[in-house]
Amino acid sequence: MRRFAADRAKKLVLSFQRSLYSQPPFSSCAAAAMSSNPLPVTVDTINAEVLKCEYAVRGEIVTHAQRLQQELQAKPGSHPFDEILYCNFGNPQSLGQQPITFFREVLALCDHPSLLDRDETHALFSSDSIERAWQILDQIPDRATGAYSHCQGVKGLRDSIAAGIAARDGFHANADDLFLTDGASPAVHMMMQLLLRSEKDGILCPIPQYPLYSASITLHGGTLVPYYLNEATGWGLEISEVKKQLEAAQSKGIAVWALVVINPGNPTGQVLTEDNQREIVDFCKKEGLVLLADEVYQENVYVDNKKFNSFKKISRSMGYGEEDIALVSFQSISKGYHGECGKRGGCMEVCGFSADVREQIYKIATVNACSNISGQILAGLVMNPPKAGDESFESYSAERDGILSSLARRAKTLEDTFKSLEGVSCNKAEGAMYLFPRIDLPQKAIEAAAAVKTAPDAFYALRLLDATGIVVVPGSGFGQVPGTWHIRCTILPPEDKIPAIVTRLTAFHESFMAEFRE
Ligand code: DCS
């Protein structure tokens, strides 16, 4: 804590120095060149929305953790722990999760097609990966994986993703409705860019929410209209609450264009029931809201009594077609059992927009040229993995099931641990990759946090980090009911590290409570 206070002090000095050196806004670079400051851009001249936007998942606590890691490397034994355990970021392969062999085989062959002509390749690669690589290369003009593709993504890959979506949902999917993107994040930005004109335009977002949404809405100059998930009912999404917040925003003159639903939820881990999804679809239809369905965790469901259903499937099964409801589904290769975050692949399915609006979405995609081809190939593969009878099917299934069942065990152990702590209640991770326990912090801890001008949950997270090396994100980074405090902890650390996390977390919490108990 002392170290952190010192860092804050250093930052204050830096920003004071910055303010000493910063110049009034320049009218031109030439003016800058003539002034004593050779750098024309200052924080006072850049886009104010950039300054306003926040992304806690990689915020101040993570920077502090990185500093501790460097200190540990430079001077082993300098902290009461020997490694930093990153439970802040949904980045599975950074924590040792292995990629799915079949996917990487196909990718390697596509990236270096001359391997396909060599005899040794048949000894090193599965026959279905070789066959799949040929199929994919045949879909790419000139087999040029280093060339720009169609701005929505390679048509053949979109055809196969559309077939995968149709098989998942039991309803037709159209390759022309698909936009392949560098992960789901750019797709979310694209929609915000399309929908938001000024702060008078609003988007309904769950609270707590994944801060991509708040950040993107801020960057695009719109207004986030919050609706609170009900923690008491396992982070239930209640239409009465959404309606209340919609009406409150409208009464302030805000035109609300869309409702964001994250299912399975981040950071809240709940999986929506089919009935609830139907209510949401009806609500959007009735209120004329675009349903922005974040479905990146569709493969991450850990409980037998819940199942992922896409909003597209729900709306089509209710008899609603293109003309009834505007619906955008975001998918990603970063999540699921594959966790290919660094390959940056995603897919946005866009339904229910008029032809002229579609043209504008297309135009935004053209400005972005195209998403990277490896990400596109992986997006095609995750929607069409090996099937029974394929050579890789058994090893693929074993890898997939091994990862998912391990995630389920890790989620349960961490959930039980949080629940066993004094003053802590914890949601069930029905899906996604996070626990979001609520911590009833003692008044003395809240006061101690205020004394160092830190939010109480950030204070707890920093103390946890300094004592144990465990990195979590304070709930304030996701939004929470005022006066409640949470932390978000991923379920991703390797299974053999979970017992150490449990022991360290429990010991820390006990001593924290003992220190601040009234
Ligand atoms: N939507 C949700 C709900 C997410 O959790 C994430 C990433 C994304 C979209 C964007 O992912 P990609 O751009 O990689 O497809 N989750 C972040 C998180 O909460 N921790 O780490 C990443």
XYZ file of C-alpha atoms and ligand atoms in Angstrom:
540
model
C 0.000 0.000 0.000
C 2.850 2.304 0.938
C 4.476 1.548 -2.398
C 1.240 2.374 -4.197
C 0.904 5.666 -2.330
C 4.439 6.483 -3.425
C 3.547 5.673 -7.021
C 0.531 7.896 -6.876
C 2.714 10.666 -5.528
C 5.149 10.097 -8.407
C 2.272 10.303 -10.877
C 1.050 13.546 -9.319
C 4.527 15.031 -9.680
C 4.634 13.873 -13.294
C 1.274 15.367 -14.116
C 2.291 18.582 -12.350
C 5.449 18.657 -14.475
C 3.334 17.957 -17.538
C 1.076 20.899 -16.689
C 4.149 23.109 -16.259
C 5.428 22.179 -19.687
C 2.140 21.966 -21.569
C 1.395 24.811 -23.947
C -1.920 26.396 -24.824
C -3.600 24.655 -27.804
C -1.631 25.199 -31.010
C -3.263 26.437 -34.127
C -0.763 24.682 -36.349
C 2.277 22.427 -36.324
C 4.293 25.359 -37.572
C 3.390 27.275 -34.436
C 4.521 24.257 -32.449
C 7.795 24.113 -34.277
C 8.433 27.754 -33.409
C 7.550 27.347 -29.727
C 9.842 26.017 -27.046
C 7.862 22.752 -26.999
C 8.693 20.733 -30.122
C 5.754 18.364 -29.576
C 2.563 19.821 -30.975
C 0.132 17.472 -29.224
C -0.652 17.723 -25.537
C -3.376 16.062 -23.472
C -5.204 19.374 -23.640
C -5.359 19.255 -27.427
C -6.462 15.640 -27.959
C -10.002 14.321 -28.216
C -11.690 14.868 -24.852
C -13.632 11.596 -25.255
C -10.323 9.701 -25.276
C -9.397 11.330 -21.984
C -12.790 10.489 -20.529
C -12.841 6.838 -21.561
C -11.714 4.174 -19.051
C -10.864 0.473 -19.316
C -10.311 -0.999 -15.863
C -9.401 -4.514 -17.008
C -5.946 -3.169 -17.846
C -6.028 -0.214 -15.455
C -3.882 1.124 -12.646
C -3.831 -2.117 -10.642
C -2.432 -4.050 -13.586
C 0.265 -1.435 -14.105
C 1.136 -1.807 -10.427
C 1.226 -5.625 -10.826
C 3.604 -5.323 -13.785
C 5.871 -3.161 -11.673
C 5.840 -5.751 -8.875
C 6.674 -8.447 -11.434
C 9.709 -6.491 -12.626
C 10.805 -6.018 -9.027
C 10.467 -9.748 -8.390
C 12.553 -10.491 -11.465
C 15.228 -7.972 -10.533
C 15.234 -8.974 -6.875
C 13.729 -12.379 -6.092
C 12.340 -12.511 -2.569
C 11.541 -8.794 -2.504
C 7.828 -9.496 -1.961
C 5.879 -11.969 0.162
C 5.066 -14.010 -2.985
C 7.200 -15.377 -5.801
C 4.939 -14.738 -8.782
C 2.126 -12.521 -9.948
C -1.106 -14.408 -10.578
C -3.076 -12.575 -13.205
C -6.788 -13.066 -12.490
C -7.716 -9.794 -14.139
C -7.846 -10.533 -17.832
C -9.850 -13.055 -19.847
C -6.746 -14.149 -21.761
C -6.548 -17.969 -21.375
C -3.424 -18.727 -23.406
C -1.409 -16.156 -21.432
C -2.030 -18.413 -18.431
C -0.844 -21.609 -20.031
C -3.997 -22.840 -21.816
C -2.872 -24.734 -24.911
C -4.348 -23.997 -28.332
C -6.530 -26.646 -29.982
C -4.184 -28.734 -32.135
C -6.501 -29.115 -35.130
C -7.050 -25.362 -35.402
C -3.343 -24.621 -35.300
C -2.530 -27.372 -37.786
C -4.933 -25.912 -40.313
C -3.691 -22.410 -39.652
C -0.037 -23.416 -40.066
C -0.787 -25.137 -43.373
C -2.782 -22.184 -44.670
C -0.039 -19.772 -43.687
C 2.683 -21.834 -45.362
C 0.895 -23.654 -48.197
C 4.060 -25.109 -49.686
C 3.981 -27.565 -46.748
C 0.961 -29.122 -48.422
C 3.127 -30.414 -51.275
C 5.643 -32.184 -49.029
C 5.556 -35.850 -48.056
C 6.668 -35.291 -44.427
C 3.576 -33.161 -43.880
C 1.411 -36.287 -43.937
C 3.430 -37.704 -41.048
C 3.254 -34.493 -39.041
C -0.299 -33.266 -39.660
C -3.670 -35.025 -39.398
C -5.274 -35.912 -42.711
C -8.368 -33.819 -41.989
C -6.283 -30.743 -41.203
C -4.559 -31.141 -44.572
C -7.884 -31.568 -46.302
C -9.360 -28.576 -44.459
C -6.375 -26.383 -45.316
C -6.843 -27.216 -49.031
C -10.548 -26.398 -48.766
C -9.844 -23.050 -47.120
C -7.047 -22.112 -49.523
C -9.357 -22.898 -52.413
C -11.799 -20.335 -50.998
C -9.164 -17.591 -50.881
C -8.503 -15.893 -54.223
C -5.053 -16.982 -55.510
C -4.598 -18.792 -52.146
C -3.071 -15.518 -51.000
C -3.428 -15.425 -47.222
C -1.296 -12.303 -47.222
C -3.696 -10.367 -49.439
C -6.609 -8.193 -48.329
C -9.842 -10.103 -48.553
C -13.390 -8.919 -49.225
C -14.037 -6.254 -46.579
C -16.613 -8.467 -44.815
C -14.223 -11.416 -44.860
C -13.457 -14.238 -47.334
C -16.784 -15.282 -48.870
C -16.098 -19.030 -48.572
C -15.267 -18.641 -44.877
C -18.434 -16.632 -44.325
C -20.386 -19.376 -46.100
C -18.995 -21.963 -43.731
C -19.607 -19.756 -40.660
C -23.181 -19.196 -41.864
C -23.566 -22.979 -42.151
C -22.188 -23.365 -38.603
C -24.623 -20.755 -37.255
C -27.523 -22.468 -39.062
C -26.506 -25.829 -37.568
C -26.265 -24.245 -34.101
C -29.616 -22.419 -34.294
C -31.732 -24.504 -36.645
C -32.467 -21.339 -38.643
C -30.921 -20.111 -41.872
C -27.963 -17.741 -41.679
C -26.832 -15.591 -44.565
C -23.134 -15.119 -45.411
C -23.911 -11.554 -46.522
C -25.076 -10.748 -42.960
C -21.670 -11.652 -41.569
C -18.809 -9.228 -41.006
C -15.547 -10.835 -39.960
C -13.608 -8.561 -37.626
C -10.363 -8.493 -35.617
C -12.099 -9.814 -32.487
C -15.497 -8.722 -31.230
C -14.166 -5.365 -29.984
C -13.908 -3.651 -33.408
C -17.384 -4.946 -34.255
C -18.789 -3.282 -31.132
C -17.000 -0.047 -32.072
C -18.467 -0.283 -35.595
C -22.004 -0.470 -34.239
C -21.433 2.404 -31.823
C -19.947 4.461 -34.655
C -23.053 3.759 -36.688
C -25.644 4.442 -33.999
C -24.281 7.377 -32.018
C -24.344 10.958 -33.265
C -24.105 12.958 -30.031
C -24.628 12.683 -26.284
C -28.342 12.876 -27.015
C -28.104 9.323 -28.393
C -28.111 6.547 -25.819
C -27.413 2.834 -25.555
C -28.876 0.712 -22.751
C -26.096 -1.278 -21.085
C -26.136 -3.703 -18.195
C -24.459 -2.665 -14.965
C -22.143 -4.346 -14.170
C -20.870 -4.429 -17.763
C -17.717 -5.312 -19.638
C -16.074 -1.866 -19.961
C -15.613 -2.160 -23.729
C -19.200 -0.894 -23.905
C -18.793 2.138 -21.648
C -15.455 2.937 -23.319
C -16.830 2.619 -26.851
C -19.937 4.687 -26.096
C -17.730 7.395 -24.567
C -15.295 7.328 -27.507
C -18.173 7.770 -29.926
C -19.654 10.636 -27.932
C -22.913 8.923 -26.910
C -24.603 8.314 -23.570
C -24.587 5.038 -21.673
C -28.050 4.408 -20.271
C -27.472 1.993 -17.399
C -29.821 -0.785 -16.374
C -28.924 -2.699 -13.235
C -28.766 -6.479 -13.129
C -30.336 -7.887 -9.974
C -27.622 -9.479 -7.848
C -30.185 -11.000 -5.491
C -31.576 -13.154 -8.315
C -28.181 -14.247 -9.669
C -27.687 -11.083 -11.706
C -31.124 -11.386 -13.298
C -32.058 -9.096 -16.179
C -35.447 -7.632 -15.307
C -37.495 -5.994 -18.024
C -39.196 -3.684 -15.477
C -35.755 -2.228 -14.643
C -34.790 -1.848 -18.323
C -38.113 -0.138 -19.047
C -37.724 2.208 -16.077
C -34.252 3.259 -17.230
C -35.356 3.616 -20.858
C -38.199 5.918 -19.836
C -35.945 7.913 -17.497
C -33.467 8.478 -20.341
C -36.217 9.398 -22.803
C -37.667 11.899 -20.349
C -34.255 13.619 -20.380
C -34.449 13.919 -24.163
C -32.115 11.019 -24.935
C -32.953 8.949 -28.009
C -32.169 5.373 -27.030
C -31.225 3.188 -29.997
C -30.106 -0.145 -28.661
C -30.034 -2.584 -25.776
C -26.774 -4.394 -25.014
C -27.171 -7.864 -23.515
C -24.074 -9.898 -22.588
C -24.973 -13.596 -22.454
C -23.273 -15.456 -20.774
C -22.510 -12.413 -18.667
C -19.243 -10.623 -18.096
C -18.392 -9.947 -15.279
C -21.484 -11.543 -13.788
C -21.301 -15.098 -15.202
C -25.042 -15.687 -15.495
C -26.651 -17.547 -18.426
C -30.062 -16.183 -19.428
C -33.073 -18.490 -19.479
C -34.987 -18.910 -22.702
C -38.067 -17.231 -21.183
C -36.022 -14.222 -20.185
C -34.530 -14.030 -23.691
C -38.025 -14.070 -25.207
C -39.058 -11.179 -22.952
C -35.969 -9.246 -24.039
C -36.701 -9.864 -27.729
C -40.318 -8.744 -27.277
C -39.210 -5.658 -25.387
C -36.761 -4.635 -28.130
C -39.362 -5.266 -30.812
C -41.991 -3.224 -28.984
C -39.652 -0.335 -28.142
C -37.905 -0.350 -31.532
C -34.476 -1.032 -30.005
C -31.610 -2.740 -31.795
C -30.658 -5.810 -29.762
C -26.863 -5.849 -29.477
C -26.262 -9.427 -28.325
C -22.769 -10.044 -27.019
C -22.499 -13.806 -27.412
C -18.731 -14.193 -27.164
C -19.032 -16.711 -24.293
C -21.440 -19.011 -26.127
C -19.205 -22.054 -25.630
C -18.562 -21.264 -21.951
C -21.506 -22.744 -20.067
C -20.670 -24.876 -17.034
C -24.015 -25.908 -15.546
C -26.303 -28.692 -16.707
C -29.535 -26.784 -16.133
C -28.621 -23.925 -18.492
C -27.895 -23.841 -22.187
C -26.702 -21.101 -24.507
C -29.319 -19.935 -27.010
C -28.482 -17.254 -29.498
C -30.872 -14.317 -29.610
C -31.237 -14.935 -33.335
C -32.536 -18.447 -32.650
C -34.894 -17.164 -29.928
C -36.291 -14.391 -32.116
C -36.726 -16.660 -35.152
C -38.382 -19.334 -32.982
C -40.845 -16.633 -31.849
C -41.737 -16.162 -35.505
C -39.912 -12.816 -35.866
C -38.068 -12.233 -39.098
C -35.778 -9.569 -40.545
C -38.532 -6.976 -40.680
C -39.559 -7.409 -37.032
C -36.403 -6.829 -35.076
C -32.897 -5.452 -35.648
C -30.392 -7.803 -34.116
C -26.606 -7.878 -34.031
C -24.736 -10.858 -32.598
C -21.067 -10.529 -31.623
C -18.893 -13.641 -31.628
C -15.199 -14.077 -30.997
C -12.397 -16.595 -31.258
C -10.926 -15.141 -28.042
C -13.246 -17.012 -25.715
C -14.846 -20.461 -25.664
C -12.472 -23.418 -25.197
C -10.106 -22.114 -27.873
C -9.164 -18.767 -26.259
C -7.335 -17.503 -29.342
C -7.309 -13.882 -28.095
C -4.079 -12.894 -29.812
C -5.179 -14.147 -33.222
C -7.880 -11.466 -33.243
C -10.853 -13.046 -34.934
C -14.513 -12.225 -34.567
C -17.763 -12.271 -36.416
C -20.730 -9.937 -36.321
C -24.062 -11.161 -37.656
C -26.251 -8.230 -38.638
C -29.979 -8.761 -39.193
C -32.991 -6.502 -39.556
C -31.487 -3.286 -40.968
C -32.788 -1.510 -44.052
C -30.784 -1.824 -47.278
C -29.537 1.753 -47.084
C -28.334 1.389 -43.476
C -26.694 -1.924 -44.463
C -24.819 -0.041 -47.150
C -23.436 2.303 -44.504
C -22.318 -0.613 -42.301
C -20.645 -2.030 -45.389
C -18.983 1.320 -45.996
C -17.483 1.340 -42.474
C -16.168 -2.175 -43.151
C -14.578 -1.004 -46.399
C -12.798 1.800 -44.559
C -11.257 -0.848 -42.294
C -10.061 -2.750 -45.425
C -10.567 -6.233 -43.933
C -9.829 -8.182 -40.790
C -6.686 -10.320 -40.572
C -6.861 -13.576 -42.486
C -5.598 -15.881 -39.697
C -8.390 -14.590 -37.470
C -10.874 -15.161 -40.290
C -9.675 -18.732 -40.781
C -9.965 -19.443 -37.057
C -13.443 -17.886 -36.952
C -14.392 -20.344 -39.708
C -12.845 -23.260 -37.837
C -14.493 -22.621 -34.464
C -17.894 -22.634 -36.141
C -16.990 -25.822 -38.048
C -14.742 -27.971 -35.886
C -13.941 -31.610 -36.762
C -16.969 -33.886 -36.936
C -17.454 -37.487 -35.823
C -15.583 -39.686 -38.299
C -12.841 -37.115 -39.000
C -9.347 -38.221 -38.005
C -8.953 -35.365 -35.505
C -12.394 -35.676 -33.980
C -11.388 -37.664 -30.914
C -8.305 -35.660 -30.011
C -10.161 -32.415 -30.739
C -13.083 -33.452 -28.490
C -10.717 -34.524 -25.728
C -8.869 -31.194 -25.830
C -12.113 -29.187 -25.891
C -13.803 -31.170 -23.109
C -10.624 -31.162 -21.015
C -10.457 -27.360 -21.116
C -14.168 -26.823 -20.471
C -14.387 -29.307 -17.600
C -11.263 -27.850 -16.014
C -12.764 -24.341 -16.294
C -15.936 -25.617 -14.610
C -13.913 -27.140 -11.738
C -11.843 -23.986 -11.308
C -15.017 -21.857 -11.291
C -16.604 -24.045 -8.603
C -13.512 -24.092 -6.350
C -13.088 -20.329 -6.533
C -16.806 -19.740 -6.036
C -16.799 -21.972 -2.926
C -13.726 -20.163 -1.625
C -15.256 -16.720 -2.017
C -18.493 -17.916 -0.417
C -16.576 -19.224 2.592
C -15.052 -15.804 3.348
C -16.474 -13.498 6.014
C -18.737 -10.810 4.539
C -18.479 -12.159 0.975
C -21.277 -13.457 -1.231
C -20.593 -14.821 -4.684
C -22.525 -15.545 -7.840
C -22.357 -18.922 -9.509
C -20.241 -18.862 -12.649
C -22.879 -20.504 -14.841
C -20.881 -19.371 -17.818
C -18.190 -16.994 -19.145
C -14.842 -16.779 -17.307
C -15.370 -14.721 -14.174
C -16.571 -14.565 -10.600
C -17.845 -11.258 -9.307
C -18.024 -11.638 -5.529
C -19.554 -8.915 -3.405
C -17.527 -7.869 -0.403
C -19.224 -6.127 2.502
C -16.246 -4.063 3.537
C -16.036 -2.857 7.136
C -16.609 0.877 7.633
C -13.017 1.257 8.853
C -11.715 -0.138 5.533
C -13.957 2.269 3.614
C -12.549 5.143 5.656
C -8.977 3.944 5.155
C -9.638 3.850 1.395
C -11.084 7.367 1.470
C -8.004 8.586 3.319
C -5.821 7.543 0.357
C -8.431 8.763 -2.163
C -9.066 5.268 -3.478
C -12.388 3.491 -4.063
C -12.939 0.862 -1.333
C -12.901 -2.075 -3.766
C -9.731 -0.780 -5.434
C -8.214 -0.436 -1.951
C -9.075 -4.084 -1.242
C -7.710 -5.202 -4.639
C -4.448 -3.319 -4.089
C -3.981 -4.735 -0.633
C -4.686 -8.201 -2.052
C -2.103 -7.676 -4.773
C 0.551 -6.338 -2.407
C 0.033 -9.212 0.021
C -0.427 -12.153 -2.363
C 0.499 -11.213 -5.937
C -3.074 -11.976 -7.029
C -4.413 -9.443 -9.557
C -8.162 -8.831 -9.670
C -10.180 -5.919 -11.037
C -12.209 -3.714 -8.675
C -15.958 -3.827 -9.297
C -15.981 -0.076 -9.841
C -14.392 -0.746 -13.259
C -17.583 -2.517 -14.367
C -20.176 -0.429 -12.519
C -22.119 -1.623 -9.480
C -25.044 -0.507 -7.340
C -23.717 2.501 -5.407
C -22.554 1.506 -1.939
C -21.857 -2.124 -2.927
C -18.308 -3.336 -3.529
C -17.107 -6.187 -5.704
C -14.031 -7.591 -7.334
C -13.809 -9.534 -10.583
C -11.639 -12.619 -10.537
C -11.133 -14.760 -13.638
C -11.347 -18.550 -13.392
C -8.391 -18.893 -15.776
C -5.237 -19.537 -13.737
C -3.899 -23.063 -14.367
C -5.618 -25.698 -12.261
C -2.461 -26.578 -10.344
C -2.198 -22.962 -9.152
C -5.758 -22.819 -7.814
C -4.949 -24.349 -4.383
C -2.266 -21.689 -3.798
C -4.699 -18.960 -4.841
C -7.314 -20.326 -2.443
C -4.857 -20.438 0.464
C -3.394 -16.990 -0.181
C -6.781 -15.383 -0.793
C -8.267 -16.869 2.360
C -5.320 -15.865 4.542
C -5.302 -12.348 3.077
C -9.035 -11.862 3.565
C -8.889 -13.006 7.173
C -6.080 -10.629 8.004
C -7.734 -7.765 6.104
C -10.974 -8.245 8.014
C -9.116 -8.584 11.302
C -7.306 -5.310 10.597
C -10.444 -3.346 9.770
C -13.169 -5.125 11.733
C -15.077 -2.664 13.954
N -17.323 -8.903 -25.263
C -17.117 -9.392 -24.028
C -18.282 -9.636 -23.143
C -15.814 -9.672 -23.599
O -15.636 -10.164 -22.379
C -14.742 -9.418 -24.471
C -13.328 -9.624 -24.038
C -15.021 -8.916 -25.746
C -16.327 -8.667 -26.102
C -13.967 -8.600 -26.748
O -13.170 -9.647 -27.050
P -12.315 -9.741 -28.401
O -12.185 -8.389 -28.965
O -11.025 -10.336 -27.989
O -13.096 -10.634 -29.290
N -13.105 -9.841 -22.662
C -12.104 -9.150 -21.925
C -12.200 -9.296 -20.462
O -13.184 -9.103 -19.788
N -11.057 -9.641 -20.010
O -10.174 -9.837 -20.995
C -10.725 -9.505 -22.262
